[in-house]
mmCIF file of C-alpha atoms in Angstrom:
data_model
loop_
_atom_site.group_PDB
_atom_site.id
_atom_site.type_symbol
_atom_site.label_atom_id
_atom_site.label_comp_id
_atom_site.label_asym_id
_atom_site.label_seq_id
_atom_site.Cartn_x
_atom_site.Cartn_y
_atom_site.Cartn_z
ATOM 1 C CA MET K 1 38.910 61.424 -60.514
ATOM 2 C CA THR K 2 41.509 64.118 -61.169
ATOM 3 C CA ASP K 3 40.260 67.713 -61.448
ATOM 4 C CA TYR K 4 41.891 69.748 -64.182
ATOM 5 C CA THR K 5 42.084 73.529 -64.237
ATOM 6 C CA VAL K 6 40.797 75.060 -67.459
ATOM 7 C CA PRO K 7 42.447 78.361 -68.460
ATOM 8 C CA THR K 8 40.196 81.406 -68.124
ATOM 9 C CA HIS K 9 39.099 82.846 -71.447
ATOM 10 C CA ARG K 10 40.251 86.430 -71.905
ATOM 11 C CA ASP K 11 37.870 89.320 -72.473
ATOM 12 C CA ILE K 12 38.094 90.649 -76.052
ATOM 13 C CA THR K 13 38.305 94.404 -76.624
ATOM 14 C CA PHE K 14 36.387 96.176 -79.373
ATOM 15 C CA ASN K 15 39.587 96.819 -81.331
ATOM 16 C CA GLU K 16 40.434 93.124 -81.140
ATOM 17 C CA TYR K 17 36.888 92.191 -82.152
ATOM 18 C CA LYS K 18 37.081 94.473 -85.197
ATOM 19 C CA GLY K 19 40.578 93.217 -85.970
ATOM 20 C CA ILE K 20 39.487 89.574 -86.068
ATOM 21 C CA PHE K 21 36.514 90.466 -88.253
ATOM 22 C CA GLU K 22 38.619 92.526 -90.661
ATOM 23 C CA LYS K 23 41.340 89.864 -90.820
ATOM 24 C CA TYR K 24 39.019 87.236 -92.263
ATOM 25 C CA LYS K 25 37.193 89.768 -94.410
ATOM 26 C CA ASN K 26 40.495 90.848 -95.967
ATOM 27 C CA ASN K 27 41.644 87.218 -96.331
ATOM 28 C CA ASN K 28 38.416 86.443 -98.206
ATOM 29 C CA ASP K 29 37.468 83.777 -95.661
ATOM 30 C CA THR K 30 33.955 84.923 -94.848
ATOM 31 C CA ARG K 31 32.463 81.495 -94.191
ATOM 32 C CA GLU K 32 29.935 81.165 -91.416
ATOM 33 C CA ILE K 33 32.129 78.662 -89.574
ATOM 34 C CA THR K 34 34.968 81.194 -89.525
ATOM 35 C CA PHE K 35 32.909 83.851 -87.742
ATOM 36 C CA GLN K 36 31.497 81.174 -85.431
ATOM 37 C CA ASN K 37 34.804 79.717 -84.240
ATOM 38 C CA GLU K 38 37.193 82.647 -84.549
ATOM 39 C CA LEU K 39 35.019 85.512 -83.307
ATOM 40 C CA VAL K 40 31.607 84.686 -81.828
ATOM 41 C CA LYS K 41 32.677 81.735 -79.692
ATOM 42 C CA PRO K 42 35.773 83.341 -78.105
ATOM 43 C CA PHE K 43 33.872 86.613 -77.613
ATOM 44 C CA ILE K 44 31.091 84.928 -75.612
ATOM 45 C CA ARG K 45 33.631 82.914 -73.622
ATOM 46 C CA GLY K 46 35.449 86.116 -72.726
ATOM 47 C CA VAL K 47 32.265 87.818 -71.532
ATOM 48 C CA ARG K 48 31.157 84.786 -69.499
ATOM 49 C CA ASN K 49 34.208 82.689 -68.717
ATOM 50 C CA ASP K 50 32.180 80.868 -66.059
ATOM 51 C CA LEU K 51 30.078 79.194 -68.766
ATOM 52 C CA ASP K 52 30.799 76.553 -71.390
ATOM 53 C CA VAL K 53 30.254 77.489 -75.036
ATOM 54 C CA GLU K 54 30.241 74.344 -77.137
ATOM 55 C CA SER K 55 29.871 73.645 -80.854
ATOM 56 C CA CYS K 56 26.852 71.477 -81.624
ATOM 57 C CA ASP K 57 26.366 71.968 -85.363
ATOM 58 C CA THR K 58 27.737 68.492 -86.205
ATOM 59 C CA LYS K 59 25.314 65.724 -85.215
ATOM 60 C CA LEU K 60 26.120 62.143 -84.272
ATOM 61 C CA ARG K 61 23.822 59.152 -84.191
ATOM 62 C CA THR K 62 23.532 58.333 -80.520
ATOM 63 C CA ASP K 63 20.948 57.536 -77.880
ATOM 64 C CA LYS K 64 23.102 59.040 -75.130
ATOM 65 C CA HIS K 65 22.550 62.657 -76.162
ATOM 66 C CA ASP K 66 19.179 64.399 -76.504
ATOM 67 C CA TYR K 67 19.482 67.198 -79.065
ATOM 68 C CA LEU K 68 15.860 68.229 -78.574
ATOM 69 C CA GLN K 69 16.642 69.637 -75.132
ATOM 70 C CA TYR K 70 18.072 72.668 -76.940
ATOM 71 C CA CYS K 71 16.653 72.546 -80.482
ATOM 72 C CA GLY K 72 13.653 71.582 -82.591
ATOM 73 C CA THR K 73 13.203 69.292 -85.568
ATOM 74 C CA TYR K 74 12.750 69.328 -89.337
ATOM 75 C CA LEU K 75 11.649 66.779 -91.928
ATOM 76 C CA ASP K 76 14.292 65.577 -94.367
ATOM 77 C CA ARG K 77 13.630 64.687 -97.994
ATOM 78 C CA ASN K 78 12.405 61.247 -96.937
ATOM 79 C CA GLY K 79 9.966 62.672 -94.423
ATOM 80 C CA ILE K 80 12.080 61.582 -91.457
ATOM 81 C CA GLU K 81 12.108 63.910 -88.453
ATOM 82 C CA LYS K 82 15.607 65.037 -87.480
ATOM 83 C CA ALA K 83 17.129 67.441 -84.970
ATOM 84 C CA ALA K 84 17.783 70.947 -86.319
ATOM 85 C CA THR K 85 20.821 71.840 -84.245
ATOM 86 C CA PRO K 86 22.029 75.429 -83.744
ATOM 87 C CA ASP K 87 25.717 76.338 -84.018
ATOM 88 C CA LEU K 88 26.589 76.795 -80.344
ATOM 89 C CA VAL K 89 25.060 75.782 -77.027
ATOM 90 C CA ILE K 90 25.819 77.608 -73.773
ATOM 91 C CA THR K 91 25.537 75.834 -70.426
ATOM 92 C CA LYS K 92 26.729 76.295 -66.876
ATOM 93 C CA LYS K 93 28.536 72.971 -67.010
ATOM 94 C CA TRP K 94 28.614 71.050 -70.275
ATOM 95 C CA ASN K 95 28.217 67.300 -70.391
ATOM 96 C CA TRP K 96 27.583 65.361 -73.588
ATOM 97 C CA LEU K 97 25.558 62.774 -71.670
ATOM 98 C CA ASN K 98 22.615 65.105 -71.172
ATOM 99 C CA ARG K 99 20.138 62.256 -70.788
ATOM 100 C CA GLU K 100 22.024 61.140 -67.695
ATOM 101 C CA TYR K 101 23.029 64.550 -66.348
ATOM 102 C CA SER K 102 20.677 67.509 -65.950
ATOM 103 C CA LEU K 103 22.168 70.510 -67.758
ATOM 104 C CA ASP K 104 21.694 74.176 -66.924
ATOM 105 C CA TYR K 105 21.090 75.589 -70.416
ATOM 106 C CA ARG K 106 21.591 79.338 -70.780
ATOM 107 C CA ALA K 107 21.060 79.823 -74.538
ATOM 108 C CA VAL K 108 21.909 78.562 -77.998
ATOM 109 C CA VAL K 109 23.520 80.614 -80.743
ATOM 110 C CA GLU K 110 22.776 80.679 -84.458
ATOM 111 C CA VAL K 111 25.647 82.267 -86.393
ATOM 112 C CA LYS K 112 25.441 83.720 -89.900
ATOM 113 C CA SER K 113 27.988 85.314 -92.179
ATOM 114 C CA PRO K 114 27.292 88.967 -93.078
ATOM 115 C CA PHE K 115 28.682 88.183 -96.526
ATOM 116 C CA ALA K 116 26.376 85.249 -97.293
ATOM 117 C CA LYS K 117 24.006 85.426 -100.254
ATOM 118 C CA LYS K 118 21.083 84.146 -98.189
ATOM 119 C CA ASP K 119 20.188 84.416 -94.508
ATOM 120 C CA ILE K 120 21.660 87.924 -94.560
ATOM 121 C CA MET K 121 20.476 89.938 -91.565
ATOM 122 C CA TYR K 122 22.583 93.039 -90.856
ATOM 123 C CA ASN K 123 20.825 95.221 -93.446
ATOM 124 C CA LYS K 124 17.297 93.950 -92.788
ATOM 125 C CA ASN K 125 14.619 94.225 -90.157
ATOM 126 C CA TYR K 126 13.891 90.911 -88.446
ATOM 127 C CA LYS K 127 10.425 90.914 -90.064
ATOM 128 C CA ASN K 128 12.089 90.693 -93.490
ATOM 129 C CA TYR K 129 14.523 87.858 -92.865
ATOM 130 C CA ASP K 130 14.760 85.002 -95.343
ATOM 131 C CA GLU K 131 12.137 82.307 -94.797
ATOM 132 C CA HIS K 132 14.868 79.717 -94.228
ATOM 133 C CA LEU K 133 16.323 81.755 -91.368
ATOM 134 C CA SER K 134 12.901 82.299 -89.820
ATOM 135 C CA LYS K 135 12.233 78.563 -89.849
ATOM 136 C CA GLU K 136 15.596 77.880 -88.203
ATOM 137 C CA MET K 137 14.852 80.297 -85.405
ATOM 138 C CA LYS K 138 11.396 78.866 -84.774
ATOM 139 C CA ARG K 139 12.889 75.390 -84.483
ATOM 140 C CA HIS K 140 15.440 76.540 -81.932
ATOM 141 C CA LEU K 141 12.727 78.246 -79.898
ATOM 142 C CA SER K 142 10.738 75.015 -79.751
ATOM 143 C CA ALA K 143 13.356 73.148 -77.681
ATOM 144 C CA THR K 144 12.057 71.108 -74.756
ATOM 145 C CA ILE K 145 14.287 72.792 -72.138
ATOM 146 C CA ASN K 146 16.262 75.760 -73.449
ATOM 147 C CA ASN K 147 14.161 78.868 -74.127
ATOM 148 C CA LYS K 148 16.748 81.458 -75.201
ATOM 149 C CA VAL K 149 18.291 81.968 -78.639
ATOM 150 C CA ILE K 150 20.964 84.393 -79.830
ATOM 151 C CA LEU K 151 21.176 85.230 -83.531
ATOM 152 C CA THR K 152 24.261 87.022 -84.826
ATOM 153 C CA ASP K 153 26.314 87.706 -87.926
ATOM 154 C CA SER K 154 28.996 89.416 -85.799
ATOM 155 C CA LEU K 155 27.718 92.834 -86.865
ATOM 156 C CA LYS K 156 24.204 92.538 -85.439
ATOM 157 C CA TRP K 157 23.257 90.615 -82.294
ATOM 158 C CA GLU K 158 19.625 89.701 -81.613
ATOM 159 C CA PHE K 159 18.264 88.068 -78.476
ATOM 160 C CA TYR K 160 15.121 85.936 -78.410
ATOM 161 C CA LYS K 161 13.226 84.270 -75.585
ATOM 162 C CA ARG K 162 10.287 81.900 -75.788
ATOM 163 C CA SER K 163 7.370 83.016 -73.681
ATOM 164 C CA GLY K 164 3.818 81.828 -73.158
ATOM 165 C CA GLY K 165 4.462 78.580 -74.988
ATOM 166 C CA GLY K 166 4.832 80.389 -78.323
ATOM 167 C CA ASN K 167 7.786 80.916 -80.611
ATOM 168 C CA GLU K 168 7.104 84.258 -82.238
ATOM 169 C CA LEU K 169 10.132 85.730 -83.942
ATOM 170 C CA ILE K 170 10.312 89.024 -82.099
ATOM 171 C CA PRO K 171 13.710 89.845 -80.583
ATOM 172 C CA ILE K 172 13.635 91.179 -77.048
ATOM 173 C CA ARG K 173 16.796 93.167 -77.788
ATOM 174 C CA THR K 174 18.828 94.057 -80.874
ATOM 175 C CA ILE K 175 22.323 95.522 -80.663
ATOM 176 C CA GLU K 176 24.169 96.710 -83.773
ATOM 177 C CA LEU K 177 27.915 97.275 -83.838
ATOM 178 C CA TYR K 178 27.740 99.243 -87.090
ATOM 179 C CA ASN K 179 25.917 102.026 -88.914
ATOM 180 C CA LEU K 180 24.546 101.702 -92.428
ATOM 181 C CA ILE K 181 25.865 104.529 -94.597
ATOM 182 C CA ASP K 182 23.737 104.072 -97.733
ATOM 183 C CA GLY K 183 20.850 102.118 -99.187
ATOM 184 C CA ARG K 184 23.100 99.458 -100.696
ATOM 185 C CA GLY K 185 24.115 97.783 -97.442
ATOM 186 C CA HIS K 186 27.460 99.525 -96.933
ATOM 187 C CA TRP K 187 28.357 100.086 -93.303
ATOM 188 C CA LYS K 188 30.968 101.416 -90.882
ATOM 189 C CA TRP K 189 31.782 100.390 -87.331
ATOM 190 C CA ASP K 190 29.890 102.108 -84.521
ATOM 191 C CA SER K 191 31.501 103.470 -81.358
ATOM 192 C CA VAL K 192 32.773 101.364 -78.479
ATOM 193 C CA ASP K 193 29.590 102.250 -76.567
ATOM 194 C CA SER K 194 27.533 99.791 -78.623
ATOM 195 C CA PHE K 195 30.138 97.091 -78.014
ATOM 196 C CA ASN K 196 30.047 97.688 -74.265
ATOM 197 C CA SER K 197 26.245 97.596 -74.334
ATOM 198 C CA LEU K 198 26.462 94.216 -76.074
ATOM 199 C CA LYS K 199 28.794 92.808 -73.434
ATOM 200 C CA TYR K 200 26.652 94.044 -70.545
ATOM 201 C CA TYR K 201 23.433 92.747 -72.049
ATOM 202 C CA LEU K 202 24.935 89.410 -73.069
ATOM 203 C CA LYS K 203 26.247 88.856 -69.575
ATOM 204 C CA ASP K 204 22.820 89.548 -68.098
ATOM 205 C CA PHE K 205 20.934 87.544 -70.760
ATOM 206 C CA LEU K 206 22.904 84.404 -69.897
ATOM 207 C CA GLY K 207 21.845 84.550 -66.262
ATOM 208 C CA SER K 208 23.711 84.502 -62.973
#
């Protein structure tokens, strides 16, 4: 089998991070998928270019892939149990055939838009998140193998880890790249120090 060299993902600076965010804000494209693919995913890849960061929010019907290794389940309208996939999964070496190959899961990522009408998080304490968001997080923390979850809306990054067999929604670390300037949710960017703290912690959180 031929081995192919994959280009190294470049580290993103804080100015570039803010520029990408502001670009889509100003273009009125504030969809969750935009922040996921254009900002969060390349940012994580730049911090840990030795890991694979793969989209997993679109499910396929297959018996070759076990979603429950990195997520939990929910009941649909017909009472059928289905996998509740996160947006991104991070592994040392990705392989879709995870029933055949043992994967080294590092974390999954749930991405939200800071401009969404529900699931908003940047101007709230984690204890006051929408019930829908809380349920999503609990499902992710109930995965059979992966035990780490990252929640972000690009402004705030929260890190969760299952411990003691439970799935309490208490972040082990929260890093904010902004400062609220009033009681109506308006904000301004913080200094580069918070961004550097995020990169250092993210690198450590994903393991060696």
